[in-house]
PDB file of C-alpha atoms in Angstrom:
ATOM      1  CA  MET A 288       0.774  -1.194 -18.142  1.00 88.00           C
ATOM      2  CA  ALA A 289      -0.770   0.829 -20.936  1.00 89.00           C
ATOM      3  CA  ALA A 290      -1.261  -2.373 -22.930  1.00 92.00           C
ATOM      4  CA  PHE A 291      -3.048  -3.961 -19.980  1.00 91.00           C
ATOM      5  CA  PHE A 292      -5.500  -1.076 -19.643  1.00 92.00           C
ATOM      6  CA  SER A 293      -6.040  -0.813 -23.402  1.00 90.00           C
ATOM      7  CA  TYR A 294      -8.474  -3.745 -23.214  1.00 91.00           C
ATOM      8  CA  THR A 295     -11.153  -1.594 -21.590  1.00 89.00           C
ATOM      9  CA  SER A 296     -12.450   1.922 -21.911  1.00 88.00           C
ATOM     10  CA  SER A 297     -14.802   1.979 -18.946  1.00 93.00           C
ATOM     11  CA  LEU A 298     -13.178   1.277 -15.588  1.00 95.00           C
ATOM     12  CA  ALA A 299     -15.356   2.175 -12.624  1.00 96.00           C
ATOM     13  CA  GLY A 300     -12.468   1.771 -10.225  1.00 96.00           C
ATOM     14  CA  LEU A 301      -8.810   1.024  -9.714  1.00 96.00           C
ATOM     15  CA  PHE A 302      -7.260  -0.502  -6.595  1.00 95.00           C
ATOM     16  CA  THR A 303      -3.476  -0.816  -6.402  1.00 91.00           C
ATOM     17  CA  PRO A 304      -2.952  -3.054  -3.359  1.00 82.00           C
ATOM     18  CA  ALA A 305       0.323  -4.889  -3.660  1.00 70.00           C
ATOM     19  CA  ALA A 306       3.987  -4.587  -4.419  1.00 79.00           C
ATOM     20  CA  SER A 307       7.012  -6.732  -3.752  1.00 80.00           C
ATOM     21  CA  TYR A 308       9.911  -5.000  -2.011  1.00 81.00           C
ATOM     22  CA  THR A 309      12.277  -5.153   0.916  1.00 80.00           C
ATOM     23  CA  THR A 310      13.053  -2.512   3.526  1.00 79.00           C
ATOM     24  CA  GLY A 311      16.201  -1.657   5.384  1.00 78.00           C
ATOM     25  CA  ALA A 312      17.683   0.552   8.053  1.00 81.00           C
ATOM     26  CA  PHE A 313      18.870   4.030   7.096  1.00 85.00           C
ATOM     27  CA  GLN A 314      22.269   3.419   8.656  1.00 86.00           C
ATOM     28  CA  GLU A 315      22.844   0.440   6.384  1.00 83.00           C
ATOM     29  CA  GLY A 316      22.858   2.923   3.517  1.00 78.00           C
ATOM     30  CA  SER A 317      21.479   0.649   0.811  1.00 83.00           C
ATOM     31  CA  ILE A 318      20.643   2.807  -2.187  1.00 88.00           C
ATOM     32  CA  GLU A 319      19.360  -0.262  -4.029  1.00 89.00           C
ATOM     33  CA  THR A 320      16.907  -1.260  -1.292  1.00 87.00           C
ATOM     34  CA  SER A 321      15.615   2.275  -0.739  1.00 88.00           C
ATOM     35  CA  GLU A 322      15.182   3.082  -4.420  1.00 92.00           C
ATOM     36  CA  ALA A 323      13.653  -0.326  -5.233  1.00 92.00           C
ATOM     37  CA  LEU A 324      11.085   0.243  -2.482  1.00 90.00           C
ATOM     38  CA  PHE A 325       9.990   3.542  -4.036  1.00 93.00           C
ATOM     39  CA  GLN A 326      10.089   2.060  -7.529  1.00 93.00           C
ATOM     40  CA  ALA A 327       7.813  -0.842  -6.591  1.00 92.00           C
ATOM     41  CA  LYS A 328       5.421   0.666  -4.064  1.00 93.00           C
ATOM     42  CA  CYS A 329       5.210   4.371  -4.885  1.00 95.00           C
ATOM     43  CA  TRP A 330       6.073   4.699  -8.556  1.00 95.00           C
ATOM     44  CA  GLY A 331       4.276   1.438  -9.344  1.00 94.00           C
ATOM     45  CA  GLN A 332       0.993   2.885  -8.079  1.00 96.00           C
ATOM     46  CA  TYR A 333       1.688   6.296  -9.628  1.00 97.00           C
ATOM     47  CA  TRP A 334       2.205   4.826 -13.092  1.00 96.00           C
ATOM     48  CA  ALA A 335      -0.705   2.384 -12.714  1.00 96.00           C
ATOM     49  CA  VAL A 336      -3.075   5.328 -12.180  1.00 97.00           C
ATOM     50  CA  TYR A 337      -1.497   7.173 -15.092  1.00 97.00           C
ATOM     51  CA  ALA A 338      -1.854   4.167 -17.405  1.00 96.00           C
ATOM     52  CA  ALA A 339      -5.456   3.574 -16.310  1.00 97.00           C
ATOM     53  CA  LEU A 340      -6.492   7.217 -16.660  1.00 96.00           C
ATOM     54  CA  PRO A 341      -7.785   6.988 -20.270  1.00 95.00           C
ATOM     55  CA  SER A 342      -9.999   4.068 -19.203  1.00 95.00           C
ATOM     56  CA  LEU A 343     -11.313   5.511 -15.930  1.00 96.00           C
ATOM     57  CA  LEU A 344     -14.904   6.678 -16.046  1.00 96.00           C
ATOM     58  CA  PRO A 345     -15.511  10.326 -15.061  1.00 96.00           C
ATOM     59  CA  ASN A 346     -16.951   9.191 -11.701  1.00 96.00           C
ATOM     60  CA  ALA A 347     -14.512   6.321 -11.096  1.00 97.00           C
ATOM     61  CA  ALA A 348     -12.829   5.581  -7.776  1.00 97.00           C
ATOM     62  CA  VAL A 349      -9.079   5.178  -7.351  1.00 97.00           C
ATOM     63  CA  VAL A 350      -7.723   3.560  -4.201  1.00 97.00           C
ATOM     64  CA  LEU A 351      -4.011   3.595  -3.428  1.00 97.00           C
ATOM     65  CA  MET A 352      -2.354   1.642  -0.617  1.00 94.00           C
ATOM     66  CA  SER A 353       0.143   3.130   1.812  1.00 93.00           C
ATOM     67  CA  GLY A 354       0.916   1.830   5.290  1.00 86.00           C
ATOM     68  CA  ALA A 355       0.883   2.741   8.968  1.00 80.00           C
ATOM     69  CA  ALA A 356       4.623   3.430   8.897  1.00 80.00           C
ATOM     70  CA  SER A 357       3.911   6.863   7.408  1.00 85.00           C
ATOM     71  CA  ALA A 358       2.502   7.952  10.769  1.00 82.00           C
ATOM     72  CA  ARG A 359       4.238   5.528  13.156  1.00 77.00           C
ATOM     73  CA  PRO A 360       7.572   4.386  11.735  1.00 77.00           C
ATOM     74  CA  LEU A 361       9.589   1.628  13.390  1.00 73.00           C
ATOM     75  CA  GLY A 362      12.843   2.515  11.721  1.00 75.00           C
ATOM     76  CA  ALA A 363      13.220   1.948   7.968  1.00 82.00           C
ATOM     77  CA  PRO A 364      12.777   5.665   7.139  1.00 89.00           C
ATOM     78  CA  ALA A 365      12.613   5.030   3.385  1.00 90.00           C
ATOM     79  CA  TYR A 366       9.571   2.821   4.013  1.00 88.00           C
ATOM     80  CA  ALA A 367       7.960   5.545   6.150  1.00 91.00           C
ATOM     81  CA  ALA A 368       8.732   8.170   3.499  1.00 93.00           C
ATOM     82  CA  CYS A 369       7.349   5.988   0.702  1.00 93.00           C
ATOM     83  CA  ASN A 370       4.046   5.516   2.543  1.00 93.00           C
ATOM     84  CA  ALA A 371       3.819   9.244   3.274  1.00 95.00           C
ATOM     85  CA  ALA A 372       4.517   9.966  -0.401  1.00 96.00           C
ATOM     86  CA  LEU A 373       1.589   7.755  -1.408  1.00 96.00           C
ATOM     87  CA  GLU A 374      -0.723   9.635   0.931  1.00 96.00           C
ATOM     88  CA  GLY A 375       0.445  12.907  -0.616  1.00 96.00           C
ATOM     89  CA  LEU A 376      -0.032  11.436  -4.088  1.00 97.00           C
ATOM     90  CA  ALA A 377      -3.628  10.545  -3.219  1.00 97.00           C
ATOM     91  CA  ARG A 378      -4.352  14.093  -2.038  1.00 97.00           C
ATOM     92  CA  GLY A 379      -2.815  15.586  -5.181  1.00 97.00           C
ATOM     93  CA  LEU A 380      -4.661  13.198  -7.480  1.00 98.00           C
ATOM     94  CA  ALA A 381      -7.943  13.915  -5.682  1.00 97.00           C
ATOM     95  CA  VAL A 382      -7.567  17.562  -6.662  1.00 97.00           C
ATOM     96  CA  GLU A 383      -6.377  16.985 -10.210  1.00 97.00           C
ATOM     97  CA  LEU A 384      -8.730  14.120 -11.097  1.00 97.00           C
ATOM     98  CA  ALA A 385     -11.941  15.455  -9.481  1.00 95.00           C
ATOM     99  CA  LEU A 386     -14.868  14.292 -10.039  1.00 95.00           C
ATOM    100  CA  ARG A 387     -13.122  10.948  -9.697  1.00 97.00           C
ATOM    101  CA  ARG A 388     -12.736   9.861  -6.090  1.00 97.00           C
ATOM    102  CA  VAL A 389      -9.181   9.173  -4.932  1.00 97.00           C
ATOM    103  CA  ASN A 390      -8.397   7.634  -1.550  1.00 96.00           C
ATOM    104  CA  CYS A 391      -5.456   5.983   0.125  1.00 95.00           C
ATOM    105  CA  LEU A 392      -5.809   3.027   2.489  1.00 92.00           C
ATOM    106  CA  SER A 393      -3.389   2.366   5.303  1.00 87.00           C
ATOM    107  CA  PRO A 394      -4.367  -1.058   6.616  1.00 78.00           C
ATOM    108  CA  GLY A 395      -1.789  -1.270   9.401  1.00 72.00           C
ATOM    109  CA  THR A 396       0.300  -4.257  10.320  1.00 71.00           C
ATOM    110  CA  THR A 397      -0.751  -7.402   8.505  1.00 73.00           C
ATOM    111  CA  ASP A 398       0.879 -10.757   9.222  1.00 73.00           C
ATOM    112  CA  SER A 399       1.784 -11.302   5.596  1.00 75.00           C
ATOM    113  CA  ALA A 400       4.813 -12.506   3.629  1.00 75.00           C
ATOM    114  CA  LEU A 401       6.313  -8.995   3.834  1.00 71.00           C
ATOM    115  CA  TRP A 402       6.354  -9.042   7.639  1.00 73.00           C
ATOM    116  CA  GLN A 403       7.330 -12.717   7.854  1.00 80.00           C
ATOM    117  CA  ARG A 404      10.560 -11.921   5.953  1.00 78.00           C
ATOM    118  CA  ARG A 405      11.577  -9.339   8.560  1.00 77.00           C
ATOM    119  CA  PRO A 406      13.732 -10.214  11.586  1.00 81.00           C
ATOM    120  CA  ALA A 407      11.657 -11.597  14.460  1.00 85.00           C
ATOM    121  CA  GLN A 408      12.559  -8.743  16.834  1.00 83.00           C
ATOM    122  CA  VAL A 409      11.459  -6.095  14.295  1.00 77.00           C
ATOM    123  CA  ARG A 410       8.267  -7.997  13.503  1.00 77.00           C
ATOM    124  CA  GLU A 411       7.354  -8.512  17.159  1.00 80.00           C
ATOM    125  CA  ALA A 412       8.079  -4.856  18.014  1.00 77.00           C
ATOM    126  CA  ALA A 413       5.695  -3.778  15.245  1.00 73.00           C
ATOM    127  CA  TYR A 414       2.998  -6.151  16.433  1.00 74.00           C
ATOM    128  CA  GLN A 415       3.385  -4.827  19.996  1.00 75.00           C
ATOM    129  CA  GLN A 416       3.178  -1.184  18.908  1.00 70.00           C
ATOM    130  CA  TRP A 417       0.418  -1.406  16.319  1.00 65.00           C
ATOM    131  CA  CYS A 418      -1.793  -4.353  17.171  1.00 64.00           C
ATOM    132  CA  THR A 419      -4.272  -4.271  20.025  1.00 62.00           C
ATOM    133  CA  GLN A 420      -4.818  -8.048  20.030  1.00 62.00           C
ATOM    134  CA  ARG A 421      -2.905  -9.633  17.167  1.00 60.00           C
ATOM    135  CA  ALA A 422      -1.736  -8.715  13.709  1.00 58.00           C
ATOM    136  CA  ALA A 423      -4.392  -9.108  11.065  1.00 61.00           C
ATOM    137  CA  THR A 424      -3.894 -11.690   8.352  1.00 63.00           C
ATOM    138  CA  PRO A 425      -4.524 -11.054   4.646  1.00 56.00           C
ATOM    139  CA  CYS A 426      -7.814 -12.976   5.018  1.00 57.00           C
ATOM    140  CA  ASP A 427      -8.928 -10.618   7.800  1.00 58.00           C
ATOM    141  CA  ARG A 428      -8.561  -7.484   5.709  1.00 52.00           C
ATOM    142  CA  GLY A 429     -11.700  -7.987   3.618  1.00 50.00           C
ATOM    143  CA  ARG A 430     -13.921  -8.815   6.562  1.00 46.00           C
ATOM    144  CA  THR A 431     -16.791  -6.629   7.696  1.00 43.00           C
ATOM    145  CA  GLY A 432     -18.797  -7.068  10.862  1.00 43.00           C
ATOM    146  CA  PRO A 433     -17.893  -8.924  14.036  1.00 46.00           C
ATOM    147  CA  ARG A 434     -15.499 -11.869  13.912  1.00 44.00           C
ATOM    148  CA  GLY A 435     -18.197 -14.360  14.909  1.00 44.00           C
ATOM    149  CA  ALA A 436     -20.320 -13.332  11.929  1.00 40.00           C
ATOM    150  CA  VAL A 437     -17.852 -14.720   9.403  1.00 41.00           C
ATOM    151  CA  SER A 438     -18.753 -18.158   8.109  1.00 39.00           C
ATOM    152  CA  ALA A 439     -16.210 -20.969   8.323  1.00 38.00           C
ATOM    153  CA  ARG A 440     -13.913 -21.271   5.343  1.00 33.00           C
TER     154      ARG A 440
END
């Protein structure tokens, strides 16, 4: 990652939105799944911020991405713990990196490839618990304003 960020010395912001991982039940006891989740989602964002630090402007913004499971888990405790760890990381970085702004987004359930790979009963239970009308799609996440105000794609 350091090589990637070496191409610039003036980043106004860093957003770390995505990782590829799988989740699993605690009782399944998969060390590989649990550790790979932290490696991809938590440590990936941690080290991305670290690698970008020399290039971040003094007033830059850093935005990490956690998930709703930190506050409302549906099983998969490693996933809940990973999201909570990212929120703690954001708070710690906000103190250490001030005047830079550090925030953590938790977009909630999104009908994305991650959720589509989960068993239907787990996916539907999450949609029922977290979604008031329907799960958002990745295209919905960038939208501002009322639904009718978005032009046709």
